[in-house]
Structures are given as C-alpha cells and as structure tokens.
Tab-separated table of C-alpha atoms in Angstrom:
chain	number	residue	atom	x	y	z
A	1	GLY	CA	12.107	-30.471	132.590
A	2	TRP	CA	9.327	-28.163	133.686
A	3	GLY	CA	6.638	-26.754	131.412
A	4	LYS	CA	6.935	-23.025	130.549
A	5	ARG	CA	4.259	-21.040	128.895
A	6	ASN	CA	5.421	-18.902	125.981
A	7	ASN	CA	2.832	-16.925	123.864
A	8	GLY	CA	0.165	-19.393	124.792
A	9	LEU	CA	2.285	-22.388	124.016
A	10	ILE	CA	3.809	-24.927	126.485
A	11	SER	CA	7.519	-25.568	126.077
A	12	PHE	CA	9.983	-27.379	128.258
A	13	VAL	CA	13.161	-25.964	129.665
A	14	PRO	CA	16.159	-27.960	131.178
A	15	ARG	CA	15.917	-28.734	134.902
A	16	THR	CA	19.155	-26.977	135.520
A	17	THR	CA	17.739	-23.609	134.397
A	18	LEU	CA	15.037	-23.643	137.102
A	19	PRO	CA	15.399	-22.052	140.473
A	20	LYS	CA	16.798	-24.195	143.183
A	21	SER	CA	13.596	-24.284	145.231
A	22	PHE	CA	11.730	-25.820	142.174
A	23	ARG	CA	14.549	-28.367	141.624
A	24	LEU	CA	14.309	-29.439	145.290
A	25	LEU	CA	10.584	-30.147	144.784
A	26	CYS	CA	11.457	-32.479	141.938
A	27	THR	CA	13.899	-34.496	144.030
A	28	MET	CA	11.945	-34.683	147.282
A	29	ASP	CA	11.434	-38.147	148.524
A	30	LEU	CA	8.983	-38.339	151.380
A	31	SER	CA	9.775	-42.033	152.038
A	32	ALA	CA	13.126	-41.035	153.336
A	33	VAL	CA	11.811	-38.385	155.763
A	34	GLN	CA	12.036	-39.394	159.478
A	35	PRO	CA	9.394	-37.499	161.541
A	36	ARG	CA	10.914	-36.200	164.790
A	37	THR	CA	8.932	-37.139	167.839
A	38	VAL	CA	8.475	-34.656	170.603
A	39	GLN	CA	11.152	-35.466	173.139
A	40	THR	CA	13.909	-33.907	175.183
A	41	SER	CA	16.815	-35.420	177.067
A	42	LEU	CA	15.237	-34.739	180.536
A	43	ASN	CA	13.168	-38.011	180.517
A	44	LYS	CA	11.736	-40.352	177.907
A	45	TYR	CA	8.188	-38.858	177.740
A	46	ASN	CA	8.994	-35.380	179.082
A	47	ILE	CA	6.776	-36.054	182.072
A	48	THR	CA	5.814	-32.921	183.923
A	49	ILE	CA	3.960	-32.799	187.282
A	50	ILE	CA	1.194	-30.204	186.990
A	51	GLU	CA	-0.520	-30.636	190.312
A	52	ASN	CA	-0.089	-32.818	193.373
A	53	HIS	CA	-2.747	-32.454	196.055
A	54	GLY	CA	-2.808	-34.564	199.141
A	55	LEU	CA	-1.031	-37.601	197.665
A	56	ASN	CA	1.418	-37.828	200.593
A	57	SER	CA	-1.435	-37.637	203.106
A	58	ARG	CA	-2.731	-40.711	204.782
A	59	THR	CA	-6.402	-39.765	204.620
A	60	GLY	CA	-8.742	-37.487	202.518
A	61	PHE	CA	-9.071	-36.748	198.796
A	62	TRP	CA	-5.980	-36.517	196.683
A	63	TRP	CA	-5.142	-36.039	192.999
A	64	LEU	CA	-2.031	-35.998	190.867
A	65	ARG	CA	-2.110	-34.455	187.470
A	66	PHE	CA	0.741	-34.715	185.072
A	67	SER	CA	1.463	-34.361	181.325
A	68	PHE	CA	3.682	-36.273	179.001
A	69	ASP	CA	4.624	-36.280	175.265
A	70	HIS	CA	4.011	-39.151	172.904
A	71	GLY	CA	4.796	-39.507	169.241
A	72	LEU	CA	3.926	-36.173	167.603
A	73	GLU	CA	1.682	-34.876	170.430
A	74	LYS	CA	2.970	-32.755	173.269
A	75	GLY	CA	1.147	-32.272	176.512
A	76	ILE	CA	-1.100	-35.350	176.937
A	77	GLU	CA	-2.660	-34.892	180.394
A	78	VAL	CA	-3.490	-37.639	182.980
A	79	ARG	CA	-5.024	-37.370	186.367
A	80	LEU	CA	-4.890	-39.989	189.203
A	81	THR	CA	-7.503	-39.213	191.920
A	82	ASN	CA	-9.706	-40.823	194.504
A	83	PHE	CA	-12.145	-37.898	194.204
A	84	LYS	CA	-15.004	-40.081	192.917
A	85	TYR	CA	-14.867	-42.183	196.099
A	86	SER	CA	-15.203	-41.638	199.836
A	87	ASP	CA	-13.075	-44.749	200.398
A	88	ARG	CA	-9.434	-43.889	200.769
A	89	TYR	CA	-8.253	-46.775	198.734
A	90	ASP	CA	-10.365	-46.663	195.594
A	91	TRP	CA	-9.077	-44.299	192.809
A	92	THR	CA	-9.360	-43.636	189.147
A	93	LEU	CA	-6.969	-43.148	186.220
A	94	GLU	CA	-8.362	-40.364	183.962
A	95	VAL	CA	-6.981	-39.177	180.536
A	96	VAL	CA	-8.244	-35.671	180.485
A	97	LYS	CA	-6.435	-34.289	177.372
A	98	CYS	CA	-5.250	-36.272	174.352
A	99	SER	CA	-5.744	-35.356	170.660
A	100	TYR	CA	-4.933	-38.954	169.666
A	101	LEU	CA	-8.056	-40.045	171.572
A	102	GLY	CA	-10.114	-37.065	170.677
A	103	ILE	CA	-10.199	-35.773	174.280
A	104	GLU	CA	-10.099	-32.032	174.736
A	105	SER	CA	-11.919	-31.623	178.031
A	106	ASP	CA	-12.847	-33.446	181.197
A	107	LYS	CA	-16.370	-34.190	179.783
A	108	GLN	CA	-14.681	-36.358	177.049
A	109	MET	CA	-12.152	-38.054	179.327
A	110	ALA	CA	-11.309	-41.775	179.130
A	111	SER	CA	-10.874	-43.472	182.531
A	112	PHE	CA	-10.980	-46.669	184.505
A	113	ASP	CA	-11.457	-47.285	188.282
A	114	MET	CA	-9.235	-49.179	190.675
A	115	ILE	CA	-11.659	-50.640	193.139
A	116	ASP	CA	-9.900	-53.578	194.863
A	117	GLU	CA	-8.589	-52.710	198.384
A	118	PHE	CA	-5.943	-55.484	198.446
A	119	MET	CA	-4.449	-54.365	195.114
A	120	ASN	CA	-4.881	-50.594	195.831
A	121	VAL	CA	-3.108	-50.657	199.171
A	122	GLU	CA	-0.007	-51.931	197.400
A	123	GLU	CA	-0.383	-49.572	194.452
A	124	ILE	CA	-0.919	-46.538	196.538
A	125	ARG	CA	2.115	-47.512	198.718
A	126	ARG	CA	4.312	-47.667	195.591
A	127	LEU	CA	2.969	-44.251	194.478
A	128	THR	CA	3.216	-42.425	197.757
A	129	ASP	CA	6.723	-43.821	198.313
A	130	CYS	CA	7.822	-41.748	195.272
A	131	VAL	CA	6.222	-38.447	196.354
A	132	GLY	CA	9.357	-37.146	198.066
A	133	SER	CA	11.510	-37.494	194.880
A	134	ALA	CA	10.485	-35.956	191.590
A	135	GLU	CA	12.764	-38.432	189.836
A	136	LYS	CA	11.085	-41.464	191.476
A	137	LEU	CA	7.735	-40.206	190.754
A	138	ARG	CA	8.474	-39.684	187.118
A	139	ASN	CA	9.999	-43.129	186.951
A	140	TYR	CA	6.831	-44.585	188.488
A	141	LEU	CA	4.692	-42.819	186.011
A	142	GLU	CA	6.874	-43.703	183.095
A	143	LEU	CA	6.928	-47.426	183.928
A	144	ASN	CA	3.373	-47.900	185.055
A	145	ILE	CA	0.875	-45.235	184.019
A	146	VAL	CA	2.126	-43.786	180.692
A	147	PRO	CA	2.486	-47.236	178.997
A	148	VAL	CA	-1.228	-48.058	179.702
A	149	VAL	CA	-2.227	-44.670	178.085
A	150	THR	CA	0.013	-45.250	175.091
A	151	LYS	CA	-1.382	-48.648	174.600
A	152	LYS	CA	-4.851	-47.277	174.471
A	153	ILE	CA	-3.652	-44.808	171.860
A	154	ARG	CA	-2.242	-47.657	169.858
A	155	TYR	CA	-5.609	-49.385	169.869
A	156	THR	CA	-7.288	-46.456	168.125
A	157	LYS	CA	-5.936	-48.018	164.950
A	158	PHE	CA	-7.562	-51.394	165.558
A	159	ARG	CA	-9.466	-53.157	168.333
A	160	PRO	CA	-7.761	-55.997	170.150
A	161	GLN	CA	-9.460	-59.291	169.421
A	162	PHE	CA	-8.688	-61.243	172.601
A	163	ARG	CA	-11.485	-61.854	175.165
A	164	PHE	CA	-10.968	-62.631	178.840
A	165	PHE	CA	-13.044	-64.847	181.164
A	166	LEU	CA	-12.586	-63.641	184.714
A	167	SER	CA	-12.845	-66.572	187.157
A	168	HIS	CA	-13.038	-65.859	190.925
A	169	LYS	CA	-14.866	-66.353	194.242
A	170	SER	CA	-17.515	-63.841	195.029
A	171	LYS	CA	-15.368	-62.140	197.786
A	172	ASP	CA	-12.710	-61.403	195.225
A	173	LYS	CA	-15.065	-59.641	192.790
A	174	PRO	CA	-13.505	-56.093	193.398
A	175	PHE	CA	-10.168	-57.590	192.092
A	176	MET	CA	-11.900	-58.866	188.890
A	177	ARG	CA	-13.827	-55.616	188.447
A	178	THR	CA	-10.520	-53.735	188.404
A	179	PHE	CA	-9.168	-56.118	185.781
A	180	GLU	CA	-12.398	-55.780	183.793
A	181	ASN	CA	-12.008	-51.933	183.898
A	182	GLY	CA	-8.362	-52.137	182.829
A	183	PHE	CA	-9.027	-54.434	179.876
A	184	LYS	CA	-12.075	-52.509	178.744
A	185	PHE	CA	-9.997	-49.319	178.927
A	186	LEU	CA	-7.576	-50.835	176.438
A	187	GLY	CA	-10.433	-52.229	174.245
A	188	TYR	CA	-10.438	-55.933	175.087
A	189	GLY	CA	-13.604	-57.902	175.651
A	190	THR	CA	-14.310	-59.427	179.020
A	191	TRP	CA	-16.734	-61.936	180.604
A	192	LEU	CA	-17.656	-61.298	184.314
A	193	ASP	CA	-20.597	-63.289	185.741
A	194	GLU	CA	-22.362	-60.244	187.382
A	195	VAL	CA	-22.370	-58.379	184.065
A	196	ASN	CA	-22.552	-61.057	181.355
A	197	MET	CA	-24.446	-64.071	182.913
A	198	PRO	CA	-27.819	-64.296	181.147
A	199	MET	CA	-30.785	-64.002	183.455
A	200	GLY	CA	-32.561	-67.271	184.183
A	201	SER	CA	-29.933	-69.342	182.218
A	202	ASN	CA	-28.433	-72.739	183.071
A	203	ILE	CA	-25.358	-71.668	185.067
A	204	GLN	CA	-23.231	-74.683	183.985
A	205	ALA	CA	-24.109	-74.267	180.294
A	206	ALA	CA	-23.589	-70.491	180.440
A	207	LEU	CA	-20.131	-70.988	181.982
A	208	LYS	CA	-19.057	-73.534	179.462
A	209	THR	CA	-20.332	-71.440	176.469
A	210	SER	CA	-18.609	-68.319	177.861
A	211	ILE	CA	-15.239	-70.086	178.353
A	212	ASP	CA	-15.494	-71.465	174.745
A	213	GLU	CA	-16.023	-67.897	173.395
A	214	CYS	CA	-13.041	-66.442	175.361
A	215	ASP	CA	-9.376	-66.670	174.507
A	216	CYS	CA	-7.765	-66.032	177.960
A	217	PHE	CA	-8.762	-67.296	181.304
A	218	ILE	CA	-7.842	-65.279	184.376
A	219	ALA	CA	-8.149	-66.932	187.777
A	220	TRP	CA	-7.661	-65.338	191.195
A	221	LEU	CA	-6.335	-68.348	193.193
A	222	ASN	CA	-6.712	-68.866	196.960
A	223	GLY	CA	-7.934	-71.570	199.323
A	224	GLU	CA	-11.601	-70.716	198.792
A	225	TYR	CA	-11.150	-70.783	194.978
A	226	ILE	CA	-9.547	-74.225	194.975
A	227	GLN	CA	-12.271	-75.581	197.167
A	228	SER	CA	-15.115	-74.188	195.025
A	229	ASP	CA	-16.610	-76.776	192.738
A	230	TYR	CA	-17.601	-74.101	190.248
A	231	CYS	CA	-14.258	-72.340	190.162
A	232	LYS	CA	-12.298	-75.563	189.879
A	233	ALA	CA	-14.551	-76.778	187.083
A	234	GLU	CA	-14.095	-73.583	185.206
A	235	LEU	CA	-10.277	-73.789	185.501
A	236	LEU	CA	-10.062	-77.439	184.458
A	237	TYR	CA	-12.324	-76.829	181.438
A	238	ALA	CA	-10.252	-73.928	180.341
A	239	LYS	CA	-7.148	-76.154	180.426
A	240	GLN	CA	-9.037	-78.930	178.655
A	241	VAL	CA	-9.992	-76.716	175.688
A	242	GLY	CA	-6.591	-75.044	175.418
A	243	LYS	CA	-7.263	-71.548	176.657
A	244	ILE	CA	-4.455	-69.212	177.690
A	245	ILE	CA	-4.483	-69.468	181.497
A	246	LEU	CA	-3.201	-66.567	183.585
A	247	PRO	CA	-3.329	-67.316	187.301
A	248	PHE	CA	-3.013	-64.714	190.065
A	249	GLY	CA	-2.484	-65.073	193.766
A	250	THR	CA	0.174	-65.303	196.466
A	251	TYR	CA	2.141	-68.338	195.277
A	252	SER	CA	3.290	-69.327	198.852
A	253	ASN	CA	-0.281	-69.517	199.890
A	254	VAL	CA	-1.727	-71.545	197.003
A	255	SER	CA	1.159	-73.765	195.742
A	256	CYS	CA	0.243	-76.428	198.356
A	257	HIS	CA	-2.905	-77.057	196.327
A	258	PHE	CA	-1.090	-77.668	193.135
A	259	THR	CA	-1.526	-81.429	193.276
A	260	GLY	CA	-3.522	-84.060	191.247
A	261	GLU	CA	-5.646	-82.318	188.609
A	262	LEU	CA	-4.031	-78.988	189.392
A	263	GLU	CA	-0.501	-80.232	189.078
A	264	PHE	CA	-0.227	-78.231	185.806
A	265	LEU	CA	-0.240	-74.970	187.727
A	266	ARG	CA	3.285	-75.694	189.073
A	267	GLY	CA	4.534	-74.897	185.617
A	268	GLN	CA	2.576	-71.643	185.311
A	269	HIS	CA	3.833	-68.188	186.359
A	270	VAL	CA	1.480	-67.075	189.167
A	271	TYR	CA	1.165	-63.260	189.095
A	272	ASP	CA	1.404	-61.733	192.619
A	273	PRO	CA	-0.081	-58.238	192.869
A	274	THR	CA	1.847	-57.652	196.105
A	275	LYS	CA	5.162	-57.873	194.188
A	276	SER	CA	4.243	-56.167	190.852
A	277	SER	CA	2.273	-53.130	189.979
A	278	PHE	CA	-1.196	-53.841	188.641
A	279	PHE	CA	-0.253	-51.528	185.655
A	280	GLU	CA	2.924	-53.487	185.037
A	281	ILE	CA	0.959	-56.782	185.015
A	282	LEU	CA	-1.627	-55.190	182.641
A	283	ARG	CA	1.162	-54.065	180.430
A	284	ARG	CA	2.955	-57.490	180.390
A	285	ILE	CA	-0.327	-59.274	179.448
A	286	ASP	CA	-0.948	-56.837	176.705
A	287	ASP	CA	2.617	-57.075	175.393
A	288	ALA	CA	2.359	-60.800	175.269
A	289	LEU	CA	-0.938	-60.833	173.468
A	290	PHE	CA	0.026	-58.007	171.063
A	291	GLY	CA	2.424	-60.428	169.450
A	292	PHE	CA	-0.442	-62.674	168.581
A	293	GLU	CA	-2.437	-59.735	167.252
A	294	LEU	CA	0.287	-59.078	164.706
A	295	LEU	CA	0.199	-62.585	163.222
C-alpha cells in the first residue's frame, strides 16, 4: 500500500482505499504505451504544398516549398529550388525546418546540390510532369524527396559506416559530384579524386589505397570509361578485392563492352538514371546497405 503520515509516523493503508488516480499510477506500465505518430488519412506524411513558384515554367528561377509530418514531429519543411544557380538545370534540396535535425531557420538548413545536367533534365521532367495534379506531386515527393530526408533523420542516431569510391571519366564529374553531395547529405564517407587525391602523390598508389579503404565502388559506365586504362584498372581491382560494385549507365550503350575481363558486369544490375529517379536510386542503395549496418 501507500505510506500515510499520522502524527509524525508513517503507516500503510490498503491500496483499495486510495483514490482511483493514485491506484492508476501504481499500475501504469510505460512499456505497453504505443506513441501515436502525427498522421492523418489524407496521405502518408501529411504532405502540404506551401509555395510553388515557377516550377511549371521552362526558364527562370523556381522553388517548391512543402511540409510533411514524420514520427512525432509535425511540419518539417523542405524546399526544392534552383535559386543558387543561373543554370536552369542545377538545383538544390534544402531542409529548412526540422527539430529532429536541429534546424529552426534557413541559416541552419541542411542541403545538397543536384549539379549534373544529364540527371537533372530527367529529374526536373519527372517533377514538372506532376505540377498539374496535387495528388501526383504529393506522390512524387512521398516516393522520392521525403525518404531521403527521413533517412538523414535516422542517421542522427548513428553515422553510417560505409564509404564510397566514385569512379568516372573527367567529363562525367558533375554526375559524381551529385552522388557525393547525396551521400554526404546522409552521412556517408566518399572518395572523389578532385577532393581527396593527395597533392603530389603517386596516382596509381593513391587509387589502390583509396579503393582498399572504401566499401562500395560506384562506376559511371560508358564507352570512354571502358577505354580508359585508369578507369578499367580501378574497376578490375575493386572486383579483385571484393568491393561492392554499383555500376551506372545506359545498359544498351555499354553492354557490348561486357566481354573478357568485364564479363562479370553482365550479372550486375546497371542503374540507369534515365529510368529511375536519382532519389529512388539513392534510397535503394541506402536501404540495401542499412541491412549491413544492423548486423
């Protein structure tokens, strides 16, 4: 029973004589409580379009600002915009309000830039095709943008341990910069030659060491890549030492090169950015690696 003071002494009274509110405190079991996430039946994340300026135009600056709910937080705000760039195809994903990430103003925002024209033409086409329908636009955001932000929120609890080596020809550097931005946004480590190559180092030794230190090897495949001695050597060494190889490219354009030493690529899934959203590809890679993180 509960203690009851009587003339300076503590005595105990039966539980049944206590008020009901006190008896409830005694029987409360927090392990059985199911927190209710913020959600309605309208759409999974309660996505609300706050502002859409110029997204359905063919030229000029544009931005799309929307909010969504996740877990116990209501009103996380994200902005998609090309305002940082004069180029019509380069744009940025910006998280401008999110208590999970400690973001309360634009000055604290987390962001990453989409700076590859080939990839962006397709991504902007997918986005602008949805502008005429609120339902289609919400579906695009739900399937592509929101999962990337929620994954970043998940990684506030721990930092992902995988590191990516980004293999490419120089002309495809914007593609790899976009991947570098996306992986860094989530918290992954990356190796990109223009950023991480030590000055004055032996190039071959630096490449070998960097591949050894990475877990995943991303290759942007095309005819120029296959014909490059450096790129081909990087790819074959990554296979030799058992790295996770994630090839990208247009399969119909590169499959003719999958012979001899490159025959193993026929058994690989080649990601084609013209057929899948960049954000979907980023999400799928993270989903696959997250299983390893839990082991």
